[in-house]
PDB file of C-alpha atoms in Angstrom:
ATOM      1  CA  MET A   1      84.098  92.602  78.395  1.00 89.00           C
ATOM      2  CA  LEU A   2      85.453  89.099  79.102  1.00 95.00           C
ATOM      3  CA  ILE A   3      85.249  87.769  82.732  1.00 96.00           C
ATOM      4  CA  HIS A   4      88.245  85.749  83.792  1.00 96.00           C
ATOM      5  CA  GLY A   5      86.960  84.737  87.232  1.00 95.00           C
ATOM      6  CA  LEU A   6      83.986  84.958  89.397  1.00 97.00           C
ATOM      7  CA  GLN A   7      83.366  84.431  93.139  1.00 97.00           C
ATOM      8  CA  LYS A   8      79.632  84.145  93.369  1.00 98.00           C
ATOM      9  CA  MET A   9      79.289  85.245  96.915  1.00 97.00           C
ATOM     10  CA  THR A  10      81.512  86.846  99.494  1.00 97.00           C
ATOM     11  CA  LEU A  11      81.025  88.402 102.928  1.00 96.00           C
ATOM     12  CA  LEU A  12      84.525  89.642 103.136  1.00 93.00           C
ATOM     13  CA  ASP A  13      85.435  91.657  99.903  1.00 96.00           C
ATOM     14  CA  TYR A  14      82.811  94.457 100.182  1.00 97.00           C
ATOM     15  CA  PRO A  15      82.716  95.786 103.791  1.00 95.00           C
ATOM     16  CA  GLY A  16      79.176  95.575 105.193  1.00 95.00           C
ATOM     17  CA  LEU A  17      77.641  93.956 102.009  1.00 98.00           C
ATOM     18  CA  VAL A  18      76.892  90.571 100.614  1.00 98.00           C
ATOM     19  CA  ALA A  19      78.605  90.734  97.183  1.00 98.00           C
ATOM     20  CA  CYS A  20      80.074  88.777  94.352  1.00 98.00           C
ATOM     21  CA  THR A  21      83.592  89.388  93.032  1.00 98.00           C
ATOM     22  CA  VAL A  22      84.402  89.603  89.389  1.00 97.00           C
ATOM     23  CA  PHE A  23      88.029  89.297  88.061  1.00 97.00           C
ATOM     24  CA  LEU A  24      89.179  91.041  84.881  1.00 97.00           C
ATOM     25  CA  ASN A  25      92.489  90.324  83.195  1.00 96.00           C
ATOM     26  CA  GLY A  26      95.539  92.299  82.646  1.00 95.00           C
ATOM     27  CA  CYS A  27      97.814  94.581  84.891  1.00 95.00           C
ATOM     28  CA  ASP A  28     100.381  97.250  84.574  1.00 92.00           C
ATOM     29  CA  PHE A  29     102.525  95.839  87.359  1.00 95.00           C
ATOM     30  CA  LYS A  30     104.078  92.434  87.735  1.00 95.00           C
ATOM     31  CA  CYS A  31     104.281  92.235  91.642  1.00 95.00           C
ATOM     32  CA  PRO A  32     106.312  89.168  92.559  1.00 95.00           C
ATOM     33  CA  TYR A  33     103.873  88.229  95.336  1.00 95.00           C
ATOM     34  CA  CYS A  34     100.696  88.517  93.380  1.00 95.00           C
ATOM     35  CA  HIS A  35      97.932  85.990  94.195  1.00 92.00           C
ATOM     36  CA  ASN A  36      96.290  86.534  90.819  1.00 92.00           C
ATOM     37  CA  TYR A  37      99.370  86.317  88.483  1.00 91.00           C
ATOM     38  CA  GLU A  38      97.444  84.136  85.998  1.00 92.00           C
ATOM     39  CA  LEU A  39      95.416  87.352  85.258  1.00 91.00           C
ATOM     40  CA  VAL A  40      98.612  89.388  84.738  1.00 90.00           C
ATOM     41  CA  ASN A  41     100.569  87.006  82.400  1.00 87.00           C
ATOM     42  CA  GLY A  42      97.435  86.076  80.425  1.00 84.00           C
ATOM     43  CA  THR A  43      97.422  82.397  81.250  1.00 87.00           C
ATOM     44  CA  ALA A  44      93.887  82.525  82.778  1.00 87.00           C
ATOM     45  CA  LEU A  45      91.262  81.721  80.253  1.00 90.00           C
ATOM     46  CA  PRO A  46      87.990  83.688  80.078  1.00 94.00           C
ATOM     47  CA  LEU A  47      85.205  82.214  82.045  1.00 94.00           C
ATOM     48  CA  MET A  48      82.324  84.152  80.416  1.00 96.00           C
ATOM     49  CA  ASP A  49      81.450  87.213  78.600  1.00 95.00           C
ATOM     50  CA  ASP A  50      79.650  90.244  80.141  1.00 94.00           C
ATOM     51  CA  GLU A  51      76.258  89.242  78.935  1.00 95.00           C
ATOM     52  CA  GLU A  52      76.548  85.939  80.798  1.00 97.00           C
ATOM     53  CA  PHE A  53      77.743  87.839  83.947  1.00 97.00           C
ATOM     54  CA  PHE A  54      74.739  90.116  83.721  1.00 98.00           C
ATOM     55  CA  SER A  55      72.461  87.163  83.393  1.00 98.00           C
ATOM     56  CA  PHE A  56      74.120  85.789  86.664  1.00 98.00           C
ATOM     57  CA  LEU A  57      73.379  89.170  88.393  1.00 98.00           C
ATOM     58  CA  GLY A  58      69.872  89.098  87.164  1.00 97.00           C
ATOM     59  CA  LYS A  59      69.228  85.780  88.976  1.00 97.00           C
ATOM     60  CA  ARG A  60      71.008  87.062  92.209  1.00 96.00           C
ATOM     61  CA  LYS A  61      68.743  90.102  92.791  1.00 96.00           C
ATOM     62  CA  GLY A  62      67.693  90.022  96.465  1.00 95.00           C
ATOM     63  CA  LEU A  63      70.512  87.807  97.397  1.00 97.00           C
ATOM     64  CA  LEU A  64      73.585  90.091  96.611  1.00 98.00           C
ATOM     65  CA  ASP A  65      73.914  93.780  97.521  1.00 98.00           C
ATOM     66  CA  GLY A  66      77.054  94.668  95.498  1.00 98.00           C
ATOM     67  CA  VAL A  67      79.715  93.686  93.022  1.00 98.00           C
ATOM     68  CA  CYS A  68      83.421  93.865  93.683  1.00 98.00           C
ATOM     69  CA  ILE A  69      85.469  94.441  90.460  1.00 98.00           C
ATOM     70  CA  THR A  70      89.074  93.432  90.679  1.00 98.00           C
ATOM     71  CA  GLY A  71      91.847  91.793  88.671  1.00 94.00           C
ATOM     72  CA  GLY A  72      94.464  92.335  87.458  1.00 92.00           C
ATOM     73  CA  GLU A  73      93.849  95.978  87.125  1.00 97.00           C
ATOM     74  CA  PRO A  74      90.296  96.877  86.065  1.00 98.00           C
ATOM     75  CA  LEU A  75      91.074 100.343  84.839  1.00 98.00           C
ATOM     76  CA  LEU A  76      93.074  99.013  82.059  1.00 97.00           C
ATOM     77  CA  HIS A  77      89.794  98.228  80.457  1.00 95.00           C
ATOM     78  CA  LYS A  78      88.731 101.623  78.807  1.00 89.00           C
ATOM     79  CA  ASP A  79      85.075 100.631  78.606  1.00 95.00           C
ATOM     80  CA  ILE A  80      84.923  99.887  82.308  1.00 98.00           C
ATOM     81  CA  ASP A  81      82.500 102.800  82.776  1.00 98.00           C
ATOM     82  CA  ILE A  82      79.937 101.051  80.526  1.00 98.00           C
ATOM     83  CA  PHE A  83      80.415  97.704  82.388  1.00 98.00           C
ATOM     84  CA  ILE A  84      79.941  99.455  85.765  1.00 98.00           C
ATOM     85  CA  ARG A  85      77.021 101.538  84.619  1.00 98.00           C
ATOM     86  CA  LYS A  86      75.139  98.304  83.587  1.00 98.00           C
ATOM     87  CA  ILE A  87      75.820  96.814  87.009  1.00 98.00           C
ATOM     88  CA  ARG A  88      74.432  99.923  88.867  1.00 98.00           C
ATOM     89  CA  ASP A  89      71.564 100.009  86.530  1.00 97.00           C
ATOM     90  CA  MET A  90      70.602  96.505  87.895  1.00 97.00           C
ATOM     91  CA  GLY A  91      70.497  97.998  91.368  1.00 97.00           C
ATOM     92  CA  TYR A  92      73.949  96.804  92.706  1.00 98.00           C
ATOM     93  CA  LYS A  93      76.543  98.899  94.553  1.00 98.00           C
ATOM     94  CA  VAL A  94      80.076  98.730  93.065  1.00 98.00           C
ATOM     95  CA  LYS A  95      83.392  98.377  94.819  1.00 98.00           C
ATOM     96  CA  LEU A  96      86.454  98.920  92.645  1.00 98.00           C
ATOM     97  CA  ASP A  97      89.947  97.609  93.421  1.00 98.00           C
ATOM     98  CA  THR A  98      92.825  99.487  91.819  1.00 98.00           C
ATOM     99  CA  ASN A  99      96.627  99.692  91.804  1.00 98.00           C
ATOM    100  CA  GLY A 100      96.358 103.551  91.609  1.00 98.00           C
ATOM    101  CA  TYR A 101      98.086 103.873  88.209  1.00 97.00           C
ATOM    102  CA  HIS A 102      95.137 105.426  86.350  1.00 98.00           C
ATOM    103  CA  PRO A 103      93.998 108.451  88.352  1.00 98.00           C
ATOM    104  CA  ASP A 104      92.234 110.329  85.464  1.00 98.00           C
ATOM    105  CA  LEU A 105      89.938 107.320  84.649  1.00 98.00           C
ATOM    106  CA  LEU A 106      89.346 106.771  88.342  1.00 98.00           C
ATOM    107  CA  LYS A 107      88.348 110.418  88.791  1.00 98.00           C
ATOM    108  CA  SER A 108      86.036 110.216  85.836  1.00 98.00           C
ATOM    109  CA  LEU A 109      84.203 107.101  87.325  1.00 98.00           C
ATOM    110  CA  ILE A 110      83.947 108.938  90.584  1.00 98.00           C
ATOM    111  CA  ASP A 111      82.688 112.148  88.933  1.00 98.00           C
ATOM    112  CA  GLN A 112      80.079 110.068  87.000  1.00 97.00           C
ATOM    113  CA  GLY A 113      78.821 108.671  90.367  1.00 98.00           C
ATOM    114  CA  LEU A 114      79.704 105.069  89.318  1.00 98.00           C
ATOM    115  CA  ILE A 115      81.702 103.870  92.276  1.00 98.00           C
ATOM    116  CA  ASP A 116      80.485 103.319  95.899  1.00 98.00           C
ATOM    117  CA  TYR A 117      83.570 102.005  97.474  1.00 98.00           C
ATOM    118  CA  ILE A 118      87.288 102.121  96.416  1.00 98.00           C
ATOM    119  CA  ALA A 119      90.121  99.795  97.620  1.00 98.00           C
ATOM    120  CA  MET A 120      93.593 101.052  96.580  1.00 98.00           C
ATOM    121  CA  ASP A 121      96.741  99.079  96.993  1.00 98.00           C
ATOM    122  CA  ILE A 122      99.742 100.976  98.254  1.00 98.00           C
ATOM    123  CA  LYS A 123     102.562  98.688  97.209  1.00 97.00           C
ATOM    124  CA  ASN A 124     105.383 100.156  99.386  1.00 98.00           C
ATOM    125  CA  SER A 125     107.241 103.310 100.164  1.00 97.00           C
ATOM    126  CA  PHE A 126     107.869 105.264  96.984  1.00 96.00           C
ATOM    127  CA  GLY A 127     111.564 104.374  97.037  1.00 95.00           C
ATOM    128  CA  LYS A 128     110.811 100.667  96.755  1.00 96.00           C
ATOM    129  CA  TYR A 129     107.816 101.045  94.323  1.00 96.00           C
ATOM    130  CA  GLN A 130     109.850  99.681  91.324  1.00 94.00           C
ATOM    131  CA  VAL A 131     111.182  96.621  92.811  1.00 93.00           C
ATOM    132  CA  THR A 132     107.783  95.824  94.586  1.00 96.00           C
ATOM    133  CA  THR A 133     105.742  96.131  91.441  1.00 96.00           C
ATOM    134  CA  GLY A 134     108.182  94.615  89.067  1.00 91.00           C
ATOM    135  CA  PHE A 135     107.401  97.596  86.929  1.00 86.00           C
ATOM    136  CA  GLY A 136     110.491  99.190  85.168  1.00 79.00           C
ATOM    137  CA  ALA A 137     110.039 102.920  85.156  1.00 85.00           C
ATOM    138  CA  ILE A 138     107.150 103.765  87.553  1.00 92.00           C
ATOM    139  CA  ASP A 139     106.105 107.419  88.020  1.00 95.00           C
ATOM    140  CA  THR A 140     105.170 107.545  91.687  1.00 96.00           C
ATOM    141  CA  SER A 141     103.647 111.044  91.170  1.00 97.00           C
ATOM    142  CA  ILE A 142     100.702 109.042  89.434  1.00 98.00           C
ATOM    143  CA  ILE A 143     100.303 107.102  92.655  1.00 97.00           C
ATOM    144  CA  LYS A 144     100.250 110.360  94.773  1.00 98.00           C
ATOM    145  CA  LYS A 145      97.558 111.749  92.369  1.00 98.00           C
ATOM    146  CA  SER A 146      95.349 108.654  92.883  1.00 98.00           C
ATOM    147  CA  ILE A 147      95.781 109.042  96.696  1.00 98.00           C
ATOM    148  CA  SER A 148      94.592 112.635  96.462  1.00 98.00           C
ATOM    149  CA  VAL A 149      91.701 111.792  94.180  1.00 98.00           C
ATOM    150  CA  ILE A 150      90.448 109.065  96.490  1.00 98.00           C
ATOM    151  CA  MET A 151      90.889 110.986  99.711  1.00 98.00           C
ATOM    152  CA  ASN A 152      89.023 114.072  98.322  1.00 98.00           C
ATOM    153  CA  SER A 153      86.298 112.047  96.423  1.00 97.00           C
ATOM    154  CA  GLY A 154      83.547 111.797  99.078  1.00 97.00           C
ATOM    155  CA  VAL A 155      83.399 108.076  98.217  1.00 98.00           C
ATOM    156  CA  ASP A 156      83.944 105.448 100.797  1.00 98.00           C
ATOM    157  CA  TYR A 157      87.418 103.931 100.551  1.00 98.00           C
ATOM    158  CA  GLU A 158      90.350 102.011 102.021  1.00 98.00           C
ATOM    159  CA  PHE A 159      94.080 101.847 101.346  1.00 98.00           C
ATOM    160  CA  ARG A 160      95.802  98.424 101.756  1.00 98.00           C
ATOM    161  CA  THR A 161      99.235  96.989 101.675  1.00 98.00           C
ATOM    162  CA  THR A 162     100.221  93.368 101.212  1.00 98.00           C
ATOM    163  CA  VAL A 163     103.057  92.986 103.627  1.00 98.00           C
ATOM    164  CA  VAL A 164     105.748  90.641 102.434  1.00 97.00           C
ATOM    165  CA  GLY A 165     108.688  89.328 104.507  1.00 96.00           C
ATOM    166  CA  GLY A 166     111.791  91.041 103.649  1.00 93.00           C
ATOM    167  CA  MET A 167     110.209  93.413 101.291  1.00 96.00           C
ATOM    168  CA  HIS A 168     108.677  95.879 103.840  1.00 97.00           C
ATOM    169  CA  ASN A 169     110.187  97.367 107.026  1.00 97.00           C
ATOM    170  CA  LYS A 170     109.165  99.841 109.742  1.00 97.00           C
ATOM    171  CA  GLU A 171     110.610 102.781 107.826  1.00 98.00           C
ATOM    172  CA  ASP A 172     108.395 101.910 104.746  1.00 98.00           C
ATOM    173  CA  PHE A 173     105.249 102.169 106.968  1.00 98.00           C
ATOM    174  CA  GLU A 174     106.493 105.579 108.330  1.00 98.00           C
ATOM    175  CA  GLN A 175     106.635 106.746 104.804  1.00 98.00           C
ATOM    176  CA  ILE A 176     103.329 105.223 103.740  1.00 98.00           C
ATOM    177  CA  GLY A 177     101.739 106.680 106.769  1.00 98.00           C
ATOM    178  CA  LYS A 178     102.864 110.135 105.741  1.00 98.00           C
ATOM    179  CA  MET A 179     101.556 109.521 102.262  1.00 97.00           C
ATOM    180  CA  ILE A 180      98.038 108.627 103.382  1.00 98.00           C
ATOM    181  CA  HIS A 181      97.994 110.707 106.695  1.00 98.00           C
ATOM    182  CA  GLY A 182      94.375 111.074 107.876  1.00 97.00           C
ATOM    183  CA  ALA A 183      93.002 108.451 105.533  1.00 98.00           C
ATOM    184  CA  LYS A 184      89.686 106.889 106.400  1.00 98.00           C
ATOM    185  CA  ALA A 185      91.006 103.297 106.684  1.00 98.00           C
ATOM    186  CA  TYR A 186      94.248 101.396 106.037  1.00 98.00           C
ATOM    187  CA  TYR A 187      94.784  97.663 106.152  1.00 98.00           C
ATOM    188  CA  LEU A 188      97.973  95.748 106.452  1.00 98.00           C
ATOM    189  CA  GLN A 189      97.523  92.329 104.739  1.00 97.00           C
ATOM    190  CA  GLN A 190      99.839  89.493 105.715  1.00 97.00           C
ATOM    191  CA  PHE A 191     101.226  87.811 102.677  1.00 96.00           C
ATOM    192  CA  THR A 192     100.689  84.182 102.319  1.00 93.00           C
ATOM    193  CA  MET A 193     102.165  81.803  99.693  1.00 93.00           C
ATOM    194  CA  ARG A 194      99.866  80.376  97.055  1.00 90.00           C
ATOM    195  CA  ASP A 195     100.492  78.266  94.036  1.00 87.00           C
ATOM    196  CA  THR A 196      99.878  81.219  91.698  1.00 87.00           C
ATOM    197  CA  VAL A 197     102.589  83.465  93.351  1.00 92.00           C
ATOM    198  CA  PRO A 198     105.396  83.886  90.767  1.00 89.00           C
ATOM    199  CA  ASP A 199     108.304  84.255  93.214  1.00 93.00           C
ATOM    200  CA  ARG A 200     108.529  81.045  95.180  1.00 91.00           C
ATOM    201  CA  GLU A 201     111.294  82.454  97.552  1.00 92.00           C
ATOM    202  CA  LEU A 202     108.931  85.018  99.256  1.00 94.00           C
ATOM    203  CA  TYR A 203     107.618  84.409 102.718  1.00 95.00           C
ATOM    204  CA  SER A 204     105.080  85.782 105.306  1.00 95.00           C
ATOM    205  CA  PRO A 205     106.180  88.382 107.785  1.00 96.00           C
ATOM    206  CA  SER A 206     106.077  87.395 111.423  1.00 95.00           C
ATOM    207  CA  ASN A 207     103.109  88.438 113.523  1.00 95.00           C
ATOM    208  CA  GLU A 208     105.514  90.437 115.702  1.00 96.00           C
ATOM    209  CA  ASP A 209     106.585  92.381 112.653  1.00 96.00           C
ATOM    210  CA  MET A 210     102.918  92.888 111.543  1.00 97.00           C
ATOM    211  CA  ALA A 211     102.112  94.247 114.942  1.00 97.00           C
ATOM    212  CA  ALA A 212     105.042  96.629 114.889  1.00 97.00           C
ATOM    213  CA  PHE A 213     104.211  97.866 111.328  1.00 98.00           C
ATOM    214  CA  LEU A 214     100.554  98.407 112.499  1.00 98.00           C
ATOM    215  CA  ALA A 215     101.704 100.506 115.390  1.00 98.00           C
ATOM    216  CA  THR A 216     103.752 102.695 113.054  1.00 98.00           C
ATOM    217  CA  ALA A 217     100.802 103.119 110.719  1.00 98.00           C
ATOM    218  CA  LYS A 218      98.486 104.018 113.464  1.00 98.00           C
ATOM    219  CA  GLN A 219     100.529 107.150 114.055  1.00 98.00           C
ATOM    220  CA  TYR A 220      99.112 108.449 110.760  1.00 98.00           C
ATOM    221  CA  VAL A 221      95.826 106.617 110.209  1.00 98.00           C
ATOM    222  CA  ASP A 222      93.524 106.119 113.141  1.00 96.00           C
ATOM    223  CA  THR A 223      91.667 103.262 111.528  1.00 98.00           C
ATOM    224  CA  ALA A 224      94.605 101.129 110.649  1.00 98.00           C
ATOM    225  CA  LEU A 225      94.053  97.432 111.038  1.00 97.00           C
ATOM    226  CA  LEU A 226      95.584  93.958 110.359  1.00 97.00           C
ATOM    227  CA  ARG A 227      93.918  91.729 107.801  1.00 94.00           C
ATOM    228  CA  GLY A 228      94.621  87.979 107.303  1.00 85.00           C
ATOM    229  CA  VAL A 229      97.055  87.490 110.149  1.00 86.00           C
ATOM    230  CA  SER A 230      97.539  83.874 111.111  1.00 72.00           C
ATOM    231  CA  ASP A 231      97.183  82.732 114.657  1.00 64.00           C
TER     232      ASP A 231
END
């Protein structure tokens, strides 16, 4: 397993824990607003191999509680279970970020007791999934399956949507709310432009729009919250 990025300590990525975040390359989707697009298009060079990463974890015992695994899409790596098992064997909890397009592998990891926390991206309402993900022929029934797997897993989790100006509207959050009705937690993340974002025409939604979208989501998910909203 090659590691393409490492944040050595974060208080934000794993709720309630001090963690590090490891970035794996590759993704099914090509979201035009992606902050980590260098992991999608293959331009990010490997930072280390997994043995170097495990050496890093060995030196952080007592300082870190967990490891966040993100990308890209980590579940593209079919040996992800071996990687996670080694992390857990070192005494760390594991949070997995996923786009929801690999429900069978996700369920396998859950059934093996390898995941402590799941964060799944809900890109948009299903009618807009193709354009939002930049993925030609997406099968939204796969996304529905992942939602069901997560909500019935017994594992701690959150759903989240990166909200992009002009790409999301109130009706989208009505539909998303119905998709995840009764979910444990749902975060609306305000898009911000970064140098790595492929579509330079995109823009942040207004704070007023974010508040309106949140009010809509709260009709379906009690713990719906804003994340990353500018003052």
